[in-house]
Coordinates of C-alpha atoms in Angstrom, one line a residue:
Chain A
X16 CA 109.4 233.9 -11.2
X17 CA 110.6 230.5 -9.7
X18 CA 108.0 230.7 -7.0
X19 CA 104.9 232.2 -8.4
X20 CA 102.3 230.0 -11.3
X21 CA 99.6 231.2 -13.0
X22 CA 96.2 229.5 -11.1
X23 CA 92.9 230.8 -12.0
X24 CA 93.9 234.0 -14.1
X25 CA 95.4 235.0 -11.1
X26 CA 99.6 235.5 -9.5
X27 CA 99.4 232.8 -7.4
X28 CA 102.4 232.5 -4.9
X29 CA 103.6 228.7 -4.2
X30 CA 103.5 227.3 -0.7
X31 CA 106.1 225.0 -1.0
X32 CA 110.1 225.6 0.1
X33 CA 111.9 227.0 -3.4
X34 CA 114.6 224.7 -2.3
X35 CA 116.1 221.9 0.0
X36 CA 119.3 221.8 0.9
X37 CA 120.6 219.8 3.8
X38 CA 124.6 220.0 5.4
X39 CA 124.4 218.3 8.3
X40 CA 121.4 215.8 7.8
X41 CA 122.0 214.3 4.6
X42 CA 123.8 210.6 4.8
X43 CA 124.0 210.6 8.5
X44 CA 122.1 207.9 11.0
X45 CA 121.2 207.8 14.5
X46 CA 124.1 208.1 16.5
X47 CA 125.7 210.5 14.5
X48 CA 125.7 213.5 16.8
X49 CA 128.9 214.2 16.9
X50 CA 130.8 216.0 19.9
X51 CA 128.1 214.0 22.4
X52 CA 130.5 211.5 24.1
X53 CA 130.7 210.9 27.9
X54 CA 133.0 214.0 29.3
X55 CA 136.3 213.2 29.5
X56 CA 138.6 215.1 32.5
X57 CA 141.8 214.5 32.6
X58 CA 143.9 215.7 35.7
X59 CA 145.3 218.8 35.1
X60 CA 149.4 218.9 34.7
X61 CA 152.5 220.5 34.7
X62 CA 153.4 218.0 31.6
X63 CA 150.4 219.3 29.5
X64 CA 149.5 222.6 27.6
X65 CA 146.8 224.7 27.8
X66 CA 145.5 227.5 25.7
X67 CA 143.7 230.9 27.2
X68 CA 140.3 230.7 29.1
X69 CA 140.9 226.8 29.2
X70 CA 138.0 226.1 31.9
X71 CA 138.3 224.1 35.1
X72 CA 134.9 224.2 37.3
X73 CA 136.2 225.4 40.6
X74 CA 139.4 227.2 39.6
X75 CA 138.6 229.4 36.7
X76 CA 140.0 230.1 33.8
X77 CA 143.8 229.6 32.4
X78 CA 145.7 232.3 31.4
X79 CA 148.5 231.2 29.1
X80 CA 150.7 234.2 29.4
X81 CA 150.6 233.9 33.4
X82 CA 151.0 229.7 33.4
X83 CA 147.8 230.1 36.3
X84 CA 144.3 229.9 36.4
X85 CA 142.0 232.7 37.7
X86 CA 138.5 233.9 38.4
X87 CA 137.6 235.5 35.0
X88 CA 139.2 235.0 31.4
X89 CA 141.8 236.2 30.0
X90 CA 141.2 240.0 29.2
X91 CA 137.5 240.2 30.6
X92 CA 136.3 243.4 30.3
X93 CA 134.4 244.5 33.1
X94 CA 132.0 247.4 31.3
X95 CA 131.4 248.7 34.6
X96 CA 134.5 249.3 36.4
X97 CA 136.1 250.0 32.7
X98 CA 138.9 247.6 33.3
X99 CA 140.3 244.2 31.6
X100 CA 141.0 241.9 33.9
X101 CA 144.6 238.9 33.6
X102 CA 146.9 237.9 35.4
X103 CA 145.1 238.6 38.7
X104 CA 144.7 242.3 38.2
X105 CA 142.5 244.5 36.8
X106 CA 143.9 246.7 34.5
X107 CA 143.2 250.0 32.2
X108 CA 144.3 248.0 29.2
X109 CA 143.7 244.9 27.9
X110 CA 147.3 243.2 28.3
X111 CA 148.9 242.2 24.8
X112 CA 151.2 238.8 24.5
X113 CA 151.4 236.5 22.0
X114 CA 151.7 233.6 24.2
X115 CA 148.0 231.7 23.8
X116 CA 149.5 228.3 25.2
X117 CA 151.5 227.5 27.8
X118 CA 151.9 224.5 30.8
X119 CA 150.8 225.9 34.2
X120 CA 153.7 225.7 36.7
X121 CA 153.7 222.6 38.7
X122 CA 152.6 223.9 42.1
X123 CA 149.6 226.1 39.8
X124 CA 148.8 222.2 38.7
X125 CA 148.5 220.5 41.4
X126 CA 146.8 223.3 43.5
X127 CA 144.2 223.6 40.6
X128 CA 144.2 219.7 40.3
X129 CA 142.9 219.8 44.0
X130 CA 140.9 222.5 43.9
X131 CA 138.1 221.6 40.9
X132 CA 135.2 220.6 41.3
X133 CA 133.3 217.9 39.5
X134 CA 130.4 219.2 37.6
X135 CA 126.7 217.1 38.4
X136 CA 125.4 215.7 35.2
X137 CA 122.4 214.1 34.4
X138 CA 120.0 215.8 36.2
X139 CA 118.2 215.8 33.1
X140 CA 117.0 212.9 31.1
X141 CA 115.8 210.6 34.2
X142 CA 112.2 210.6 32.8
X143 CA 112.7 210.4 28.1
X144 CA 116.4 209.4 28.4
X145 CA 115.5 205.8 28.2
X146 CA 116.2 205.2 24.5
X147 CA 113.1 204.2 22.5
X148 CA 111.9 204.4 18.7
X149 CA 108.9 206.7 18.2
X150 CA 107.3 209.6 18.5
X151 CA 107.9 210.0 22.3
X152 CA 106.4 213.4 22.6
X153 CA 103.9 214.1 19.8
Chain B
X9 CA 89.9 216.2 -1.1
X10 CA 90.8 212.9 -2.0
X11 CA 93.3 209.9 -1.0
X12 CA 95.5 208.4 -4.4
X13 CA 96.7 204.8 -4.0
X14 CA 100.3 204.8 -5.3
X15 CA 102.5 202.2 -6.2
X16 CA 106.1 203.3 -3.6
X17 CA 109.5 204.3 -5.4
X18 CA 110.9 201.0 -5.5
X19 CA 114.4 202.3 -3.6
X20 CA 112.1 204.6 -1.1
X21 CA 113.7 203.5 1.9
X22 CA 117.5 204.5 0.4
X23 CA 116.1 207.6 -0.9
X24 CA 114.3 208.8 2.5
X25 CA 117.3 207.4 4.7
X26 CA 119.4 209.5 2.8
X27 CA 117.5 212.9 3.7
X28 CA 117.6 211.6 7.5
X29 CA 114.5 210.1 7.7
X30 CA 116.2 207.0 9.3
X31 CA 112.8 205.6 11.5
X32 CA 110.7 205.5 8.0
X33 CA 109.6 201.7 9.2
X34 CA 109.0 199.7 12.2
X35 CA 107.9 196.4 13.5
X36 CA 104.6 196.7 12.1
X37 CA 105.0 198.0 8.7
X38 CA 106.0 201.8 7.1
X39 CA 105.8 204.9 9.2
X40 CA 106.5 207.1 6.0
X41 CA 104.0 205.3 3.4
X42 CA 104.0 206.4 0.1
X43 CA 101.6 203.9 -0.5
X44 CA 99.5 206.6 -0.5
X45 CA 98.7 210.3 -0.8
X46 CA 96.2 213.3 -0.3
X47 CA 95.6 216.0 -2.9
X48 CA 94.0 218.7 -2.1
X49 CA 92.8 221.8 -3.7
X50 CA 94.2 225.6 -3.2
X51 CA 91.0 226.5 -1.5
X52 CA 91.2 223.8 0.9
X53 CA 95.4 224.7 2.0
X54 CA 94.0 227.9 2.2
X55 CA 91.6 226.7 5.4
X56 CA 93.6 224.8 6.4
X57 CA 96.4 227.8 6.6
X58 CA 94.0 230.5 8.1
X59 CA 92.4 228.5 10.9
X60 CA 96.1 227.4 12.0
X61 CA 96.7 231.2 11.8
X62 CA 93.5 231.7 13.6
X63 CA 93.9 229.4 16.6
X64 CA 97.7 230.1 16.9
X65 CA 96.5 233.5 18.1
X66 CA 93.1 232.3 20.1
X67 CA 96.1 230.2 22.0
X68 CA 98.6 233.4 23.0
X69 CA 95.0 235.2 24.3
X70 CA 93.7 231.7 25.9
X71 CA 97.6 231.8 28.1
X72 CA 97.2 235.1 28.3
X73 CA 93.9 234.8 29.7
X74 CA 95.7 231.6 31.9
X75 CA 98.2 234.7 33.4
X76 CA 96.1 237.0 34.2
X77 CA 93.6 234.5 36.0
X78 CA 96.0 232.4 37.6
X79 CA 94.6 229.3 36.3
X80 CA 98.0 227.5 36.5
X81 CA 96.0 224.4 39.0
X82 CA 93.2 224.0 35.6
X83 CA 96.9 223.8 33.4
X84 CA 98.5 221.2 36.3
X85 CA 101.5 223.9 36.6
X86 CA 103.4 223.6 39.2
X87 CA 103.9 226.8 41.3
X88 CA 107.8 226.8 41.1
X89 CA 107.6 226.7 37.4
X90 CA 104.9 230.2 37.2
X91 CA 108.1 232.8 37.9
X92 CA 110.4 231.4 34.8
X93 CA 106.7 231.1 32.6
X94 CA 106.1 234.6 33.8
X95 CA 109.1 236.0 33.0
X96 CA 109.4 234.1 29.4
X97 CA 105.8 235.6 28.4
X98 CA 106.9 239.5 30.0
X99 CA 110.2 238.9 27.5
X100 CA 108.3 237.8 24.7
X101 CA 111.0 234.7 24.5
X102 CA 111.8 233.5 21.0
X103 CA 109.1 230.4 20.2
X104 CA 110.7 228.7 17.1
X105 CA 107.5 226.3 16.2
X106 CA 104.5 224.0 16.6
X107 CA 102.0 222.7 15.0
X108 CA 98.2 222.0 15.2
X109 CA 96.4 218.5 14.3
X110 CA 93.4 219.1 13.0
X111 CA 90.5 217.5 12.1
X112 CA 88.8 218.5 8.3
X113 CA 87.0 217.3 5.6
X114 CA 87.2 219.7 3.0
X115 CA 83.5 221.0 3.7
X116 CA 83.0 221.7 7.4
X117 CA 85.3 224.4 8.9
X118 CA 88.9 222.3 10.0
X119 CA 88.5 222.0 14.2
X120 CA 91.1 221.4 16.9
X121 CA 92.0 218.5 18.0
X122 CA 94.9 219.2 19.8
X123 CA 98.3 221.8 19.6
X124 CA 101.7 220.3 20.5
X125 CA 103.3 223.6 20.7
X126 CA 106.7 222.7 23.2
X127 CA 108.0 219.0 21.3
X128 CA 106.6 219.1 18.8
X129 CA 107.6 215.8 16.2
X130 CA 106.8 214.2 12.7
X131 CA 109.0 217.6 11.1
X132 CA 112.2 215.9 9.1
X133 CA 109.0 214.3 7.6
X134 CA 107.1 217.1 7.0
X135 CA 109.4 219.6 6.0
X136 CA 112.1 217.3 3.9
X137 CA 110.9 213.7 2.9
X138 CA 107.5 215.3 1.6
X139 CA 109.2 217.8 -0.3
X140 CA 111.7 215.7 -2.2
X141 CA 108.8 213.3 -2.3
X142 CA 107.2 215.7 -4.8
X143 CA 110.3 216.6 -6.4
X144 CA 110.1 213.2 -8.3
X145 CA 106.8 212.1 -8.1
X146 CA 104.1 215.4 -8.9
X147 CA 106.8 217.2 -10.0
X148 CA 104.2 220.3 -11.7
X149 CA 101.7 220.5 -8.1
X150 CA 102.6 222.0 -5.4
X151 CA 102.7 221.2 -1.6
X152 CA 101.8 223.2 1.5
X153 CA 105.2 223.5 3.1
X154 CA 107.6 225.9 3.3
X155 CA 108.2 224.8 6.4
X156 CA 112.4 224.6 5.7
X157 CA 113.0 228.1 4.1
X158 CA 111.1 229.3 7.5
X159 CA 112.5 227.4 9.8
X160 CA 115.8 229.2 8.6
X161 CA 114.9 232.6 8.3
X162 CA 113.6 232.1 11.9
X163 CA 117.0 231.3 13.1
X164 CA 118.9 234.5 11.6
X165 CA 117.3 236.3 14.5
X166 CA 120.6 234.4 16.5
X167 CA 123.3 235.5 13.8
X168 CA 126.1 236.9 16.2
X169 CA 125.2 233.5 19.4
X170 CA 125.6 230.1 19.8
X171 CA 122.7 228.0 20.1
X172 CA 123.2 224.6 21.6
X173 CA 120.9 221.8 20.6
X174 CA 119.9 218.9 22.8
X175 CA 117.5 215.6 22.6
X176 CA 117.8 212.5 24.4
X177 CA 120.1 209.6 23.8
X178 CA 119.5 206.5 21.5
X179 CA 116.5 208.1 20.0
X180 CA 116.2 208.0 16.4
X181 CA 113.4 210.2 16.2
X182 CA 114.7 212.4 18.4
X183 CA 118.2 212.6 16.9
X184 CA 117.4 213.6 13.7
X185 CA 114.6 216.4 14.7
X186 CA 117.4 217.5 16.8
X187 CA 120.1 217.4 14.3
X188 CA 117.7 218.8 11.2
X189 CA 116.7 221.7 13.0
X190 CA 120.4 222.3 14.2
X191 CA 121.1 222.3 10.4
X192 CA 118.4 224.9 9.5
X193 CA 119.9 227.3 12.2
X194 CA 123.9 226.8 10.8
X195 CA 122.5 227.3 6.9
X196 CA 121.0 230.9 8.7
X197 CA 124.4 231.6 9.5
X198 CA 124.5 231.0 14.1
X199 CA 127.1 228.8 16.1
X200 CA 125.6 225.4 17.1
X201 CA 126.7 223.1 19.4
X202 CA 125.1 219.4 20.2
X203 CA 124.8 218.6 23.6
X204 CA 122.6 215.5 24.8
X205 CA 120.1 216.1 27.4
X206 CA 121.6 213.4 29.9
X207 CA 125.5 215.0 29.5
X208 CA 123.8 218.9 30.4
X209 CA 126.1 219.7 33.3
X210 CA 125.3 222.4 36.2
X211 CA 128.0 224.5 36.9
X212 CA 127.4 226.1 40.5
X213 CA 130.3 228.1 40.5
X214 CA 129.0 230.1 37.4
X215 CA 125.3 229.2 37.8
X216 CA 125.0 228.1 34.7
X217 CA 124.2 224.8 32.8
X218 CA 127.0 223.7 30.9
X219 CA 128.1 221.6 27.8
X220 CA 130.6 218.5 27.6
X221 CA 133.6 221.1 27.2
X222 CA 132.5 223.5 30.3
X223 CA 130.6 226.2 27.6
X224 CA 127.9 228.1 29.2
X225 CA 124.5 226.9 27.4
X226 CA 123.1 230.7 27.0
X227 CA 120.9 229.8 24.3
X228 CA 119.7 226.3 24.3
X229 CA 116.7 224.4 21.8
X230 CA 115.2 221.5 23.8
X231 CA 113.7 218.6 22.3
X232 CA 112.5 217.8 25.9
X233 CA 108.9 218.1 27.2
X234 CA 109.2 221.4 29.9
X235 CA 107.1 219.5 32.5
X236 CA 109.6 216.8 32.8
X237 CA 112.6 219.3 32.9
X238 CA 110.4 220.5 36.6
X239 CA 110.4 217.3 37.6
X240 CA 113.9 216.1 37.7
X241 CA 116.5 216.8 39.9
X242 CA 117.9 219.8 38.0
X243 CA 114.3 221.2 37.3
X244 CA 115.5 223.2 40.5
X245 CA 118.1 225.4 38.5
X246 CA 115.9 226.4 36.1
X247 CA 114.0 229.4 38.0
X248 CA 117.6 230.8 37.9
X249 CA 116.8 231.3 34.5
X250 CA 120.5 231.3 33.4
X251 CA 119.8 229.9 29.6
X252 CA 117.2 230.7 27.3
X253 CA 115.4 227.8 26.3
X254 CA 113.7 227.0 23.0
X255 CA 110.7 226.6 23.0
X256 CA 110.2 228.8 25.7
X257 CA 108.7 228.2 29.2
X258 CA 105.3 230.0 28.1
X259 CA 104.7 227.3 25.4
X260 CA 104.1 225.2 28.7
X261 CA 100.6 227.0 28.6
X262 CA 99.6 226.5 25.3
X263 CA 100.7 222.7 24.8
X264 CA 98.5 221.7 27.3
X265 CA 95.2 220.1 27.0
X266 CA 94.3 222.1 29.6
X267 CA 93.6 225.1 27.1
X268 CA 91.2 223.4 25.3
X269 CA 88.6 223.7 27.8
X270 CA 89.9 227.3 28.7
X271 CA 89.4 227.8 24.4
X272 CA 86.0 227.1 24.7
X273 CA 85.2 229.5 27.5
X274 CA 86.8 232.8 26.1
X275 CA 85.7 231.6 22.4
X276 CA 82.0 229.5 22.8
X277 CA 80.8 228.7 19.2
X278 CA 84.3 229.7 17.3
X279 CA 84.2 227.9 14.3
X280 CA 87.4 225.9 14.7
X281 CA 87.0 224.8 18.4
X282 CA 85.2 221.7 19.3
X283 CA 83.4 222.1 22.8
X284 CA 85.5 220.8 25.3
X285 CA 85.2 221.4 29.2
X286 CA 86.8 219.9 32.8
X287 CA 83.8 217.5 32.9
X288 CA 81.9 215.1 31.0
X289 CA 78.5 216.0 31.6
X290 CA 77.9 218.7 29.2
X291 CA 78.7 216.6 26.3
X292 CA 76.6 213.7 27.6
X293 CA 77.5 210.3 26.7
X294 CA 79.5 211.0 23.7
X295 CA 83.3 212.5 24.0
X296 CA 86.7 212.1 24.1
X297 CA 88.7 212.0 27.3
X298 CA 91.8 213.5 27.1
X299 CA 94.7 213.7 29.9
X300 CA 96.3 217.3 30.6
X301 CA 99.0 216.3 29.9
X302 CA 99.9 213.5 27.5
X303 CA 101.7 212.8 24.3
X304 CA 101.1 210.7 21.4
X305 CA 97.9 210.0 22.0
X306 CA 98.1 208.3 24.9
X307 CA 95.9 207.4 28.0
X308 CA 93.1 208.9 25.0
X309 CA 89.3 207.5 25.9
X310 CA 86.7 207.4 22.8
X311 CA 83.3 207.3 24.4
X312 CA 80.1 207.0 22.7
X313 CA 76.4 206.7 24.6
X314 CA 78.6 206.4 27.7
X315 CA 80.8 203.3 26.5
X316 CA 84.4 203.4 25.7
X317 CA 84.4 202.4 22.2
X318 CA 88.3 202.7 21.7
X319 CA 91.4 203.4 24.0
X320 CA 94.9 204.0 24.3
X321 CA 97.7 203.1 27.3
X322 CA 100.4 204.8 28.4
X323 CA 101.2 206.5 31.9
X324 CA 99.4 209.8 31.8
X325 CA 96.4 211.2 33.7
X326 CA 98.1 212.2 37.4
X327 CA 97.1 216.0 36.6
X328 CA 93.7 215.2 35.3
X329 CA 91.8 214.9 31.8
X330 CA 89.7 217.3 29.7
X331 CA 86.4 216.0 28.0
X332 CA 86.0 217.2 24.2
X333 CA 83.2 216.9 21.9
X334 CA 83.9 214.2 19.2
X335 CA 85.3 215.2 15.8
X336 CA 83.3 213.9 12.7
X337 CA 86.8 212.4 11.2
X338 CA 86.8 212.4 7.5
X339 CA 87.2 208.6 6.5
X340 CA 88.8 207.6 3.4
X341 CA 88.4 203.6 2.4
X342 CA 88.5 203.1 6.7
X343 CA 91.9 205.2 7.0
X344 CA 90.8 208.3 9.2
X345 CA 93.3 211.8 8.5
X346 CA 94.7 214.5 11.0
X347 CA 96.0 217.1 9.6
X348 CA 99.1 218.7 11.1
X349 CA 99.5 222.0 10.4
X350 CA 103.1 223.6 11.3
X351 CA 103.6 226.7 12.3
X352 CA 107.4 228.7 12.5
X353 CA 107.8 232.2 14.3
X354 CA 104.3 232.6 14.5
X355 CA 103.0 232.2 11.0
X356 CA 101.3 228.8 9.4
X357 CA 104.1 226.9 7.2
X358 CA 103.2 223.8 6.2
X359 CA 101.4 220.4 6.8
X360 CA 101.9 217.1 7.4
X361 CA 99.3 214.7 7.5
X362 CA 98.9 211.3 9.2
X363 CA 96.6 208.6 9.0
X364 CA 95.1 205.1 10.8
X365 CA 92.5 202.8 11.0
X366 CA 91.4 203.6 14.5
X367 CA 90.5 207.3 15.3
X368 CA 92.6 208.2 17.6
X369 CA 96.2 208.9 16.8
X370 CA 99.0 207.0 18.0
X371 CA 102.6 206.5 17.7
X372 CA 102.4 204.3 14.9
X373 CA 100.0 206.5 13.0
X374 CA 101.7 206.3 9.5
X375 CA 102.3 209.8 7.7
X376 CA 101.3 210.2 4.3
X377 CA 102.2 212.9 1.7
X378 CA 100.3 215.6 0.3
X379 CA 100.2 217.8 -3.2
X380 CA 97.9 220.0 -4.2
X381 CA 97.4 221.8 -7.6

């Protein structure tokens, strides 16, 4: 067995990790974390496409088939009241289409354009987020 | 016990870069210094493993104790903070890791100096540029640390979610604990998703913290002390309790200096305490001041027949300080250990151990490598 030597007479099991292998870690540096980029938020437009439960803070959530945003995404199941809701409605059934991208109408654009709502960020980060070196916690 | 002198692989820095251990120097000299390593025997991990064990537990009873007494002024808690530690502890919240420093000499029974049980740091060290360390240079001994295979079999309790991951910006450090422990929970099979703690968004509509692409953050580990998350402006979302953090808000009882004193009052005597209290008197002229709350061994007073002998800076101490009884610190060739012991869902995994000249341990304290046989 890979993990277990003979100490003393005895089975003795190792302590150590059997084996070390790293996907993300390996050949990166500092810096590296991808995805983590100031957010980007383009206005929202008749001119540009949009797949479902594309999210704008302060209109919802984009439902392709229906070229709108609304309240919930696309097919939420409400366990409660047993009903999916799209397109504005709840329904008994979930509704089937195989449109997953669409441009929103332009009246939809610029009324959801208007309506969002900027989401606050950095309220986190005031007191470590200074940059530094070492060991800032322990 | 004993401390080898070694003669570094000549392409070390390459070779630890490469496994992410980017911040292995700095202006002073190595932070990772193979220069240098301990061996140890089996008996001695095995101390070393069972008090870590031991005190892990005397902590959940000391917080424990904490709840039930409502010590959160002794802790420097603030009140807006008990509801979400309440809640966390009645849940039993996932707690991912920590780790114990400890002092030992390999004859008296190890004694704790200190846990760091919420941000816990020094792991890509400990866990990966130790290991492969031994890989090529004991290759037959072995090494307390499975802290890696753990760390993942911890994570495949959140097969099914996504976790996000966040640290500060422009941290080396930080980044890599951050993005190593984001790598052990994809290799046990969960979603991740990096977020930096500066770009965490509040969504008001939703009532929910948010990523850079509007994602709900339901699951979120923090590389991010919990008492500055109360302080700052969206400390104030946070009783909401819309994510789960990890570590959890409980850990804010047992990383705190706080418990030490708390420790010796439920546990007088116990073999791996050192007697510590809210004042210095019982320990007369010789102790070691300690702030509630402080990290890397900072705002740290070493007093001996009422003079402070050695010090450290920083910008700790508004919540108070605990007194604690001097540790006898082994002291090899004027290089003085602590031994880090890690622990992962509960359960001692592995150790890490770091070394300086002075006694108390600082953010320049260099880590050296371990085997044992």
């Amino acid at each position: 067995m890979a993990v277990a030597s003979i100490s003393n007479g005895t089975m003795k099991k190792s302590k150590r990790s059997k084996r070390i292998r790293l996907i993300l870690l390996g050949g990166l540096s500092a810096g590296a974390l991808a995805g983590c980029s100031p957010a980007r938020q383009p206005a929202i437009s008749s001119d540009n496409v949009y797949t479902n439960n594309f999210y704008v803070p302060g209109a919802g959530y984009y439902h392709a088939p229906f070229r709108a945003w609304y309240a919930h995404p696309y097919n939420f199941y409400d366990s409660q009241k047993r009903l999916y809701f799209f397109g504005g409605q709840w329904e008994p059934d979930p509704h089937q289409s195989i449109t997953n991208v669409s441009s929103p109408l332009p009246q939809t654009a610029q009324t959801v354009q208007a309506a969002r709502t900027d989401i606050p960020r950095g309220g986190f980060g005031c007191i470590g987020g200074h940059g530094g070196y070492y060991h800032t916690y322990s | 016990m004993q401390r080898h002198s070694l003669q570094p692989r000549p392409d070390w820095p390459a070779k630890v870069e490469t496994i992410g251990l980017t911040y292995h120097s700095h202006d002073e000299g190595p932070y990772w210094d193979e220069s240098a390593c301990y061996e140890l025997d089996a008996r001695e991990v095995d101390v070393l493993e069972a008090a870590a064990n031991t005190l892990h537990f005397l902590c959940i009873d000391a917080a424990e104790a904490v709840i039930h007494n409502r010590w959160w002024p002794r802790l420097g808690i603030p009140e807006t903070a008990v509801p979400a530690i309440l809640h966390s502890w009645e849940r039993d919240d996932f707690s991912l890791y920590g780790r114990f420093d400890l002092s030992y000499d390999g004859i008296a029974p190890p004694k704790l100096l200190e846990y760091n049980g919420d941000t816990p740091t020094a792991l890509v060290e400990a866990s990966v540029a130790q290991w492969f360390w031994l890989q090529e240079t004991h290759r037959g001994a072995d090494q307390f640390n499975s802290i890696h295979e753990r760390l993942i079999a911890a994570w495949r309790k959140w097969r099914g979610k996504t976790v996000h991951f966040s640290g500060v910006k422009e941290h080396a450090e930080d980044e890599m604990t951050v993005l190593y422990l984001r790598d052990t929970c994809e290799q046990a099979g969960v979603r991740t998703k990096p977020v930096f703690i500066e770009d965490i968004g509040w969504d008001e509509g939703r009532g929910q913290f948010v990523d850079l692409d509007f994602d709900p953050m339901e699951q979120c580990f923090k590389l991010y002390p919990w008492e500055w998350f109360w302080r700052e402006e969206f400390g104030a979302h946070l009783s909401k309790e819309s994510a789960q953090w990890i570590e959890p808000a409980w850990k804010m009882l047992v990383s705190n200096k706080g418990l030490l004193p708390i420790l010796w009052e439920l546990f007088p005597g116990h073999p791996n305490l050192l007697p510590a209290y809210e004042a210095a008197a019982p320990l007369g002229g010789r102790h070691v001041r300690k702030p509630i709350l402080s990290r890397e061994g900072s705002n740290v007073s070493w007093v001996e027949g009422g003079v402070v002998v050695e010090e450290t800076g920083g910008g700790y101490g508004q919540e108070g300080y605990i007194y604690q009884a001097v540790a006898d610190m082994p002291n090899f060739g004027g290089q003085h250990p602590v031994f880090g012991v890690w622990i992962v869902d509960h359960e001692a995994a592995g150790l890490g151990i770091r070394e300086d000249t002075r006694r108390i341990t600082g953010n320049l304290s260099r880590f050296i490598p371990h085997f044992f046989r």
